[in-house]
DNA sequence: GTTGAGCGTT
């Protein structure tokens, strides 16, 4: 028996009625059609005064009791996603607002949609994805002869905001969970906007604070890295990639010495592992928070991540360290490469940071083995499909029964099959489980 | 007419 359910974006907002299905469930797609990006529902339980999450399984929201009753339901959004204009108080929500602002400038790219049902047509895709915003292109790849779908397609939004929203969740399309990612062929496009510059010909007198202070006049400096012992170069990371780009190729005078600025090259480990053979870094495939820690565009102050997405073409490795032609010898070049390599945030614990290296920000280098540490830093959390950790959204199953698989089905991260794997006991492992089902491509952080 | 990790006839 179908009924209309009262849903609002916030408590106190004017509710909107959304229809349930004949079996009494509410399709997540129905909800998100009216509340784009919504990933769940909650309501105020007046017995306890607390918010109660609504069970979500296989794209269906289940009524809290025998039916939906007269509760006012609140749409739940992935963490950091609900960046609306009506959030006037930008004090505590400054993080998501900031990231939003940063993303506004970004351009859309084609997105690959994986896992489509064989029967899904381009019309189906268009109908589904237009809830996130205006679509510029929709494709379903088919066998040329038979016209049979290959099970994947491409979409392109006109607004980057739509793309971010769309990528922040999985998608139930015609009964299957589908993933939306940046296509392999497009990775690297973003990397042209590296936030980090290489500063060559540094003198020993230049401290990290000196560099930070000097470069701050061009834009917000997120990080300064000076290898120790002294090697006559440094890395400066800006919050805005455009700032970094604008400085590339220039010579600047700092403390009476002329330094040369150029784009920081990707690490060798990134180049080889992600380009040549991803099996060389099996850890990546199991790392949680690939998404949120990915492209390092979120102003993440940690070294390890600012390079995560700098996988430019294979021909832009050592040779393009941009050391200012012939200013530095081979040893120095190798040293720079080594330093870049050593900044891998994903490496073994002991190798995370070069000993003695200085940083101007006081933050400790976070090794991404503890999941809870990640999102707090991560301004780019809008990339993170609010991993199943997101109980704070209140959208996690609270009712009993088969709800033990709740975490796995949250936002659809998990198995395609109805039967869920054993429920992990900790949040951390649950993330590994859920995210680990997406193999490879960890380096780019775009998927 | 089957299938289920991937990566786009232009």
PDB file of C-alpha atoms (C1' of nucleotides) in Angstrom, chain A residues 110 116 141 150-152 184-186 439, chain B:
ATOM      1  CA  UNK A 110      33.084  12.741 -18.581  1.00  0.00           C
ATOM      2  CA  UNK A 116      24.765  -0.827 -15.612  1.00  0.00           C
ATOM      3  CA  UNK A 141      28.330   1.616 -24.683  1.00  0.00           C
ATOM      4  CA  UNK A 150      28.301  -3.535 -22.514  1.00  0.00           C
ATOM      5  CA  UNK A 151      27.133  -2.669 -19.067  1.00  0.00           C
ATOM      6  CA  UNK A 152      28.777   0.686 -18.791  1.00  0.00           C
ATOM      7  CA  UNK A 184      40.971   6.261 -16.744  1.00  0.00           C
ATOM      8  CA  UNK A 185      41.472   8.161 -19.935  1.00  0.00           C
ATOM      9  CA  UNK A 186      40.744  11.389 -18.124  1.00  0.00           C
ATOM     10  CA  UNK A 439      40.012  -2.538  -6.933  1.00  0.00           C
TER      11      UNK A 439
ATOM     12  C1'  DG B   1      19.019 -15.845 -25.836  1.00  0.00           C
ATOM     13  C1'  DT B   2      24.191 -16.066 -21.570  1.00  0.00           C
ATOM     14  C1'  DT B   3      27.737 -12.280 -18.480  1.00  0.00           C
ATOM     15  C1'  DG B   4      29.307  -8.490 -14.117  1.00  0.00           C
ATOM     16  C1'  DA B   5      35.143  -6.420 -13.970  1.00  0.00           C
ATOM     17  C1'  DG B   6      36.192  -2.919 -16.584  1.00  0.00           C
ATOM     18  C1'  DC B   7      37.358   2.247 -19.430  1.00  0.00           C
ATOM     19  C1'  DG B   8      34.915   5.384 -24.570  1.00  0.00           C
ATOM     20  C1'  DT B   9      34.024   2.521 -33.063  1.00  0.00           C
ATOM     21  C1'  DT B  10      33.182   8.807 -33.101  1.00  0.00           C
TER      22       DT B  10
END
